[in-house]
Short mmCIF file of C-alpha atoms and ligand atoms in Angstrom, two decimals:
data_model
loop_
_atom_site.label_atom_id
_atom_site.label_comp_id
_atom_site.label_asym_id
_atom_site.label_seq_id
_atom_site.Cartn_x
_atom_site.Cartn_y
_atom_site.Cartn_z
CA MET A 801 -27.46 -6.07 19.66
CA GLU A 802 -27.05 -6.41 16.04
CA LYS A 803 -30.12 -8.59 14.59
CA GLN A 804 -28.83 -11.28 12.09
CA THR A 805 -30.42 -14.62 10.56
CA GLU A 806 -28.50 -17.51 9.17
CA ILE A 807 -26.89 -16.46 6.15
CA LYS A 808 -23.69 -17.31 4.46
CA PRO A 809 -21.39 -15.10 2.97
CA THR A 810 -19.79 -15.92 -0.09
CA SER A 811 -17.25 -13.82 -0.87
CA GLU A 812 -14.07 -12.71 1.03
CA PHE A 813 -15.18 -9.23 1.08
CA ALA A 814 -18.62 -10.03 2.78
CA LEU A 815 -17.11 -12.31 5.46
CA GLU A 816 -14.97 -9.42 6.33
CA VAL A 817 -17.74 -7.23 6.63
CA GLN A 818 -19.38 -8.80 8.71
CA GLU A 819 -16.36 -9.84 11.07
CA GLY A 820 -15.70 -6.32 11.37
CA LEU A 821 -18.87 -4.39 11.77
CA THR A 822 -20.28 -6.90 14.37
CA ALA A 823 -16.98 -6.77 16.41
CA PHE A 824 -16.36 -4.38 18.99
CA PRO A 825 -15.04 -2.07 18.44
CA LYS A 826 -15.76 -1.91 14.46
CA TYR A 827 -13.59 -2.17 11.78
CA LEU A 828 -13.16 -2.76 8.41
CA SER A 829 -9.96 -3.71 6.50
CA SER A 830 -8.35 -0.50 4.02
CA LYS A 831 -7.64 -3.20 1.35
CA TYR A 832 -11.27 -2.93 0.89
CA ILE A 833 -10.96 0.78 -0.16
CA TYR A 834 -9.37 -0.18 -3.69
CA ASP A 835 -12.21 -0.84 -6.28
CA LYS A 836 -11.98 0.97 -9.32
CA LYS A 837 -13.22 4.56 -7.72
CA GLY A 838 -10.88 3.55 -5.20
CA ASP A 839 -7.75 3.46 -7.30
CA LYS A 840 -8.63 6.75 -8.78
CA LEU A 841 -8.93 8.58 -5.52
CA PHE A 842 -5.88 6.97 -4.06
CA GLN A 843 -4.14 8.30 -7.64
CA THR A 844 -5.60 12.06 -6.84
CA ILE A 845 -4.37 11.70 -2.95
CA MET A 846 -0.89 10.65 -4.35
CA ASN A 847 -0.49 14.23 -6.03
CA LEU A 848 -1.85 16.09 -3.33
CA PRO A 849 0.34 19.01 -1.78
CA GLU A 850 -0.32 17.19 1.87
CA TYR A 851 0.45 14.00 0.98
CA TYR A 852 4.40 14.48 0.50
CA LEU A 853 5.16 10.93 0.03
CA THR A 854 5.26 10.90 -3.59
CA ASN A 855 7.30 13.80 -4.00
CA CYS A 856 10.25 12.40 -1.26
CA GLU A 857 9.89 9.24 -3.01
CA PHE A 858 10.89 10.75 -6.53
CA ASN A 859 13.45 12.72 -5.31
CA ILE A 860 14.80 9.88 -3.90
CA LEU A 861 14.98 7.87 -6.84
CA GLU A 862 15.86 10.77 -9.00
CA LYS A 863 19.33 12.10 -6.89
CA HIS A 864 20.00 8.24 -6.51
CA LYS A 865 19.15 6.22 -9.62
CA ALA A 866 22.97 6.29 -11.16
CA ALA A 867 24.05 4.74 -7.38
CA LEU A 868 20.50 2.30 -7.54
CA SER A 869 21.78 1.20 -10.76
CA ASP A 870 25.06 0.36 -9.44
CA TYR A 871 23.95 -1.39 -6.05
CA PHE A 872 21.34 -3.59 -8.97
CA LYS A 873 23.42 -3.96 -12.36
CA ASP A 874 25.32 -8.06 -12.75
CA LYS A 875 26.82 -9.40 -15.43
CA LYS A 876 24.03 -11.85 -16.87
CA GLY A 877 21.77 -9.33 -15.98
CA PHE A 878 19.05 -8.51 -13.60
CA ASP A 879 14.79 -8.74 -13.15
CA LEU A 880 13.24 -6.01 -11.72
CA ILE A 881 9.97 -7.37 -9.76
CA GLU A 882 7.79 -4.52 -8.90
CA LEU A 883 4.58 -6.01 -6.36
CA GLY A 884 2.19 -3.39 -6.98
CA ALA A 885 3.16 -1.32 -9.84
CA GLY A 886 0.19 0.87 -10.08
CA ASP A 887 0.76 3.72 -12.93
CA GLY A 888 4.33 3.00 -12.61
CA LYS A 889 5.41 7.17 -12.03
CA LYS A 890 7.87 6.85 -9.77
CA THR A 891 9.42 3.85 -11.08
CA LYS A 892 9.81 5.08 -14.92
CA ILE A 893 12.79 7.59 -13.57
CA LEU A 894 14.77 4.03 -13.04
CA LEU A 895 13.63 2.25 -16.40
CA LYS A 896 14.60 5.38 -17.96
CA TYR A 897 17.84 5.60 -16.48
CA LEU A 898 18.73 1.88 -16.84
CA THR A 899 17.17 2.16 -20.34
CA GLU A 900 19.64 4.94 -21.45
CA ASN A 901 22.74 3.50 -19.71
CA ASN A 902 22.12 0.00 -21.57
CA ILE A 903 22.21 -2.16 -18.55
CA ASP A 904 20.74 -5.35 -18.91
CA PHE A 905 17.48 -5.87 -16.95
CA LYS A 906 13.84 -6.85 -17.71
CA TYR A 907 11.17 -5.22 -15.78
CA LEU A 908 8.34 -7.70 -14.37
CA PRO A 909 5.32 -5.29 -12.82
CA ILE A 910 2.58 -7.34 -10.84
CA ASP A 911 -0.74 -6.08 -10.16
CA ILE A 912 -4.12 -7.75 -9.43
CA SER A 913 -5.63 -4.93 -11.49
CA GLN A 914 -5.23 -6.35 -15.18
CA ASN A 915 -6.33 -3.11 -16.38
CA ILE A 916 -3.59 -1.42 -14.61
CA LEU A 917 -0.71 -3.32 -16.30
CA ASP A 918 -2.12 -3.30 -19.59
CA ASP A 919 -2.16 1.03 -19.26
CA LEU A 920 1.42 0.79 -17.37
CA GLU A 921 2.20 -1.40 -20.69
CA SER A 922 1.01 0.67 -23.14
CA SER A 923 2.38 4.07 -21.27
CA LEU A 924 5.89 2.33 -21.23
CA THR A 925 5.75 1.57 -25.03
CA LYS A 926 4.84 4.67 -25.61
CA GLU A 927 7.60 6.73 -23.20
CA ILE A 928 10.83 3.83 -22.85
CA PRO A 929 10.36 1.40 -26.10
CA LYS A 930 13.22 0.14 -25.10
CA VAL A 931 12.42 -1.39 -22.31
CA ASN A 932 11.71 -5.29 -22.09
CA VAL A 933 8.34 -6.01 -20.18
CA GLU A 934 6.54 -8.48 -19.09
CA THR A 935 3.59 -7.85 -17.07
CA LEU A 936 2.38 -10.77 -14.32
CA GLN A 937 -1.09 -10.65 -13.63
CA GLY A 938 -2.09 -12.18 -9.52
CA THR A 939 -1.82 -11.43 -6.01
CA TYR A 940 1.56 -10.40 -4.86
CA PHE A 941 2.56 -14.08 -3.51
CA ASN A 942 1.03 -16.56 -5.94
CA VAL A 943 2.73 -14.65 -8.77
CA LEU A 944 6.00 -14.42 -6.17
CA LYS A 945 6.05 -18.05 -5.81
CA ASP A 946 6.25 -18.82 -9.42
CA LEU A 947 8.56 -16.16 -9.68
CA ALA A 948 11.02 -18.41 -6.60
CA ASN A 949 12.28 -20.45 -9.22
CA TYR A 950 11.98 -18.18 -12.38
CA ASN A 951 15.85 -18.23 -13.63
CA SER A 952 18.88 -17.68 -12.62
CA ARG A 953 19.43 -14.00 -13.06
CA LYS A 954 19.28 -11.67 -10.04
CA LYS A 955 16.57 -10.61 -8.44
CA ILE A 956 15.39 -6.85 -7.49
CA ILE A 957 11.96 -7.36 -5.65
CA MET A 958 10.95 -3.52 -5.57
CA VAL A 959 7.70 -2.24 -3.25
CA LEU A 960 7.43 1.36 -3.41
CA GLY A 961 5.08 3.69 -1.50
CA SER A 962 5.15 2.62 2.16
CA ASN A 963 2.29 -0.16 0.89
CA ILE A 964 3.68 -1.47 4.45
CA GLY A 965 2.81 0.56 6.28
CA ASN A 966 -1.11 -0.36 5.89
CA LEU A 967 -0.51 -3.59 7.78
CA PRO A 968 0.36 -3.71 11.80
CA HIS A 969 4.04 -5.39 12.09
CA ASP A 970 3.02 -8.76 12.48
CA LYS A 971 1.24 -9.39 9.40
CA ALA A 972 4.20 -7.07 7.73
CA ILE A 973 6.73 -9.48 9.13
CA ASP A 974 4.76 -11.93 7.09
CA PHE A 975 4.55 -9.85 4.06
CA LEU A 976 8.41 -9.63 4.31
CA MET A 977 9.09 -12.75 4.94
CA ASN A 978 7.12 -14.23 1.82
CA ILE A 979 9.35 -12.19 -0.11
CA GLN A 980 12.42 -13.20 1.63
CA LYS A 981 11.30 -17.21 0.58
CA ALA A 982 11.00 -16.10 -2.74
CA MET A 983 14.42 -14.15 -2.95
CA ASN A 984 18.40 -16.57 -3.54
CA PRO A 985 20.96 -14.93 -1.83
CA GLY A 986 22.53 -11.94 -3.74
CA ASP A 987 18.81 -10.91 -4.78
CA MET A 988 17.37 -7.71 -3.13
CA LEU A 989 14.42 -6.18 -2.12
CA PHE A 990 13.71 -2.33 -2.40
CA MET A 991 11.47 -0.94 -0.13
CA GLY A 992 10.12 2.38 1.01
CA PHE A 993 9.67 3.13 4.35
CA ASP A 994 7.92 6.52 5.74
CA GLN A 995 9.15 7.95 8.27
CA LYS A 996 8.05 9.60 11.84
CA LYS A 997 8.42 13.38 11.77
CA ASN A 998 6.66 16.43 13.09
CA PRO A 999 3.22 14.69 14.17
CA GLN A 1000 1.58 17.92 12.43
CA THR A 1001 3.07 16.82 8.56
CA ILE A 1002 1.61 13.70 9.57
CA LEU A 1003 -1.82 14.46 10.49
CA ASP A 1004 -2.35 17.07 7.13
CA ALA A 1005 -0.88 14.12 4.92
CA TYR A 1006 -4.02 12.12 5.85
CA ASN A 1007 -6.69 14.79 6.43
CA ASP A 1008 -6.39 16.93 3.21
CA PRO A 1009 -9.40 20.15 3.15
CA THR A 1010 -9.97 19.29 0.07
CA GLY A 1011 -11.46 15.82 1.27
CA ILE A 1012 -10.40 13.58 -0.99
CA THR A 1013 -8.85 11.70 1.29
CA GLU A 1014 -12.43 11.58 3.08
CA ALA A 1015 -13.95 10.45 0.05
CA PHE A 1016 -11.12 7.24 -0.20
CA ASN A 1017 -12.00 6.19 3.59
CA LYS A 1018 -15.59 6.47 3.23
CA ASN A 1019 -15.45 4.53 -0.34
CA LEU A 1020 -15.52 1.12 2.03
CA LEU A 1021 -19.25 2.40 2.55
CA GLU A 1022 -20.15 2.67 -0.86
CA ARG A 1023 -18.62 -0.68 -1.37
CA ILE A 1024 -20.29 -2.01 0.97
CA ASN A 1025 -23.74 -0.07 -0.32
CA ASN A 1026 -22.90 -1.12 -3.80
CA GLU A 1027 -21.65 -4.62 -3.63
CA LEU A 1028 -23.26 -5.86 -0.56
CA ASP A 1029 -27.10 -4.36 -0.99
CA ALA A 1030 -26.33 -1.87 2.22
CA ASN A 1031 -27.95 1.56 2.59
CA PHE A 1032 -24.86 3.67 4.80
CA ASP A 1033 -25.49 7.35 4.70
CA ILE A 1034 -22.30 8.58 4.21
CA ASP A 1035 -23.31 12.02 4.77
CA LYS A 1036 -23.86 10.55 8.39
CA PHE A 1037 -20.03 9.52 9.09
CA LYS A 1038 -17.24 11.83 9.24
CA HIS A 1039 -13.54 11.02 8.34
CA TRP A 1040 -10.98 10.86 11.40
CA GLU A 1041 -7.01 10.91 11.65
CA THR A 1042 -5.18 10.47 14.52
CA TYR A 1043 -1.44 10.16 14.39
CA ASN A 1044 0.56 8.39 17.58
CA PRO A 1045 3.96 9.98 17.39
CA GLU A 1046 4.70 6.98 20.13
CA THR A 1047 4.48 4.06 18.19
CA GLY A 1048 4.36 5.99 15.22
CA THR A 1049 0.68 4.63 14.08
CA ALA A 1050 -1.70 6.94 12.06
CA LYS A 1051 -4.88 5.38 12.43
CA SER A 1052 -7.94 6.48 10.27
CA PHE A 1053 -11.59 5.92 11.31
CA LEU A 1054 -15.21 6.91 10.02
CA VAL A 1055 -17.45 8.34 13.21
CA SER A 1056 -21.00 7.41 13.04
CA LEU A 1057 -22.30 11.77 13.52
CA GLU A 1058 -25.58 10.70 15.10
CA GLU A 1059 -26.89 7.18 16.28
CA GLN A 1060 -28.31 5.23 13.14
CA LYS A 1061 -28.99 1.85 11.93
CA VAL A 1062 -27.80 0.28 9.01
CA ASN A 1063 -29.28 -2.67 6.69
CA ILE A 1064 -26.78 -4.93 4.98
CA ASN A 1065 -29.17 -6.80 3.11
CA ALA A 1066 -26.88 -9.01 1.12
CA LEU A 1067 -25.89 -10.24 4.85
CA ASN A 1068 -29.86 -9.94 6.36
CA LEU A 1069 -27.70 -7.80 8.91
CA GLU A 1070 -28.54 -4.82 10.75
CA ILE A 1071 -25.93 -2.75 12.07
CA ASN A 1072 -26.76 -0.12 14.54
CA PHE A 1073 -24.34 2.57 15.30
CA LYS A 1074 -24.18 4.68 18.63
CA GLN A 1075 -23.72 8.42 18.39
CA TRP A 1076 -19.50 8.62 18.02
CA GLU A 1077 -19.45 5.28 17.62
CA THR A 1078 -16.21 4.50 15.00
CA ILE A 1079 -14.97 2.02 12.70
CA HIS A 1080 -11.56 1.98 12.34
CA THR A 1081 -10.63 1.41 8.72
CA GLU A 1082 -6.44 2.06 8.19
CA ILE A 1083 -3.62 1.93 9.71
CA SER A 1084 -0.27 4.14 8.28
CA GLN A 1085 2.57 3.09 9.97
CA LYS A 1086 5.66 5.23 9.65
CA TYR A 1087 9.01 4.07 10.97
CA ASP A 1088 12.32 4.54 12.21
CA ASP A 1089 15.51 2.37 11.59
CA ASP A 1090 15.26 0.48 14.18
CA VAL A 1091 11.83 -0.86 13.52
CA VAL A 1092 12.60 -1.40 9.84
CA GLU A 1093 15.42 -3.20 11.23
CA TRP A 1094 13.93 -5.40 13.39
CA LEU A 1095 11.16 -6.02 11.69
CA ALA A 1096 13.70 -7.14 8.75
CA ASN A 1097 15.64 -9.54 11.13
CA GLN A 1098 12.50 -10.87 12.12
CA ALA A 1099 11.84 -11.65 8.31
CA GLY A 1100 15.40 -13.13 7.95
CA LEU A 1101 16.68 -10.25 5.85
CA LYS A 1102 19.64 -7.85 6.33
CA MET A 1103 19.42 -4.09 5.76
CA THR A 1104 21.96 -3.34 3.80
CA GLU A 1105 21.65 0.11 2.60
CA PHE A 1106 19.24 2.75 2.46
CA PHE A 1107 18.87 6.15 0.62
CA CYS A 1108 16.76 9.27 1.68
CA ASP A 1109 14.76 12.41 0.63
CA GLU A 1110 17.05 16.02 1.77
CA ASP A 1111 14.47 16.04 5.33
CA CYS A 1112 14.68 12.49 5.35
CA PHE A 1113 10.90 12.11 5.41
CA TYR A 1114 11.17 9.04 3.97
CA LYS A 1115 13.26 6.10 3.38
CA ASN A 1116 14.04 3.35 0.69
CA TYR A 1117 15.79 0.65 2.20
CA ILE A 1118 17.75 -2.36 0.34
CA PHE A 1119 17.50 -5.85 1.95
CA GLU A 1120 19.66 -9.27 1.63
CA LYS A 1121 18.95 -12.36 2.24
C1 LIG B 1618 -0.97 2.87 -0.16
N1 LIG B 1618 -0.75 3.07 1.11
C2 LIG B 1618 0.32 2.94 1.47
C3 LIG B 1618 -1.40 4.71 1.31
C4 LIG B 1618 -1.16 5.35 3.03
O1 LIG B 1618 -0.12 6.44 2.84
O2 LIG B 1618 -1.12 4.56 3.75
C5 LIG B 1618 -2.76 4.95 1.87
C6 LIG B 1618 -3.60 6.39 1.78
N2 LIG B 1618 -4.63 6.49 2.91
C7 LIG B 1618 -5.00 7.64 2.92
N3 LIG B 1618 -4.21 8.09 2.38
C8 LIG B 1618 -3.24 7.31 1.27
#
């Protein structure tokens, strides 16, 4: 049994850690992997040869940039709003093409991190100085709410990287529904969805031999150590990945290698682990057209087009209201 005296967790992070580690089976939310170190590890993951998602989406944008530009452009110009812009490496393919072809648009990257936005803006000034950019710092939905009536121009809302895959279907529908509410008729959502494929390819993408994905997963425990004064010994946990080809769900776990106790001082909480007990940390959902169409319809959107790479490992879909 966990030992706990009355201490009120003060942040959402503390509250969720307390909830997840006192539940059975134990779980933690992958959204908390992303502090400064987690962001860096994810950038490294995106460049790993096993993490095919990056190249697939890169190739899709490169191959279809002219067609996408035709879909997006509008007589009155348009606003390209990107949720979770990151370093913008993939987006720059589109931005370059649109700028070189004198298409009238404004680029509005949204990110929770002002640092990421500052880096993106200064790299754009160097690489594509003609692009009209306005960065927006905040959570996706606060910013989207503000943008719902931003101006009367066509909005293209873009979410790359299959970020939706980190949400279970009910949360994915909420996410799509929130985007749908910020759209007007004629606006478009352009979103990446990683596809079902050979299960081994998927397992390898989340289990690289260099251990970067393991460090990324374990960053959750490091954050709890640093921010909640805990004493996880991260070497006593093993990164474990599973993929269920029936549901298309890849799941990450941390498995306790031995029976152990961990103290989380900020929560006045002692957590017991049995040997081989798990903490479920992340899902990375893989899709097919039927599931994507079902999610979209549930959220009040219709799928109007998709673009895929050579092997159809990955697809970017266009949705309208
Ligand atoms: C951000 N997200 C789409 C990544 C994914 O593929 O689920 C996060 C990730 N987890 C492990 N490797 C990459």
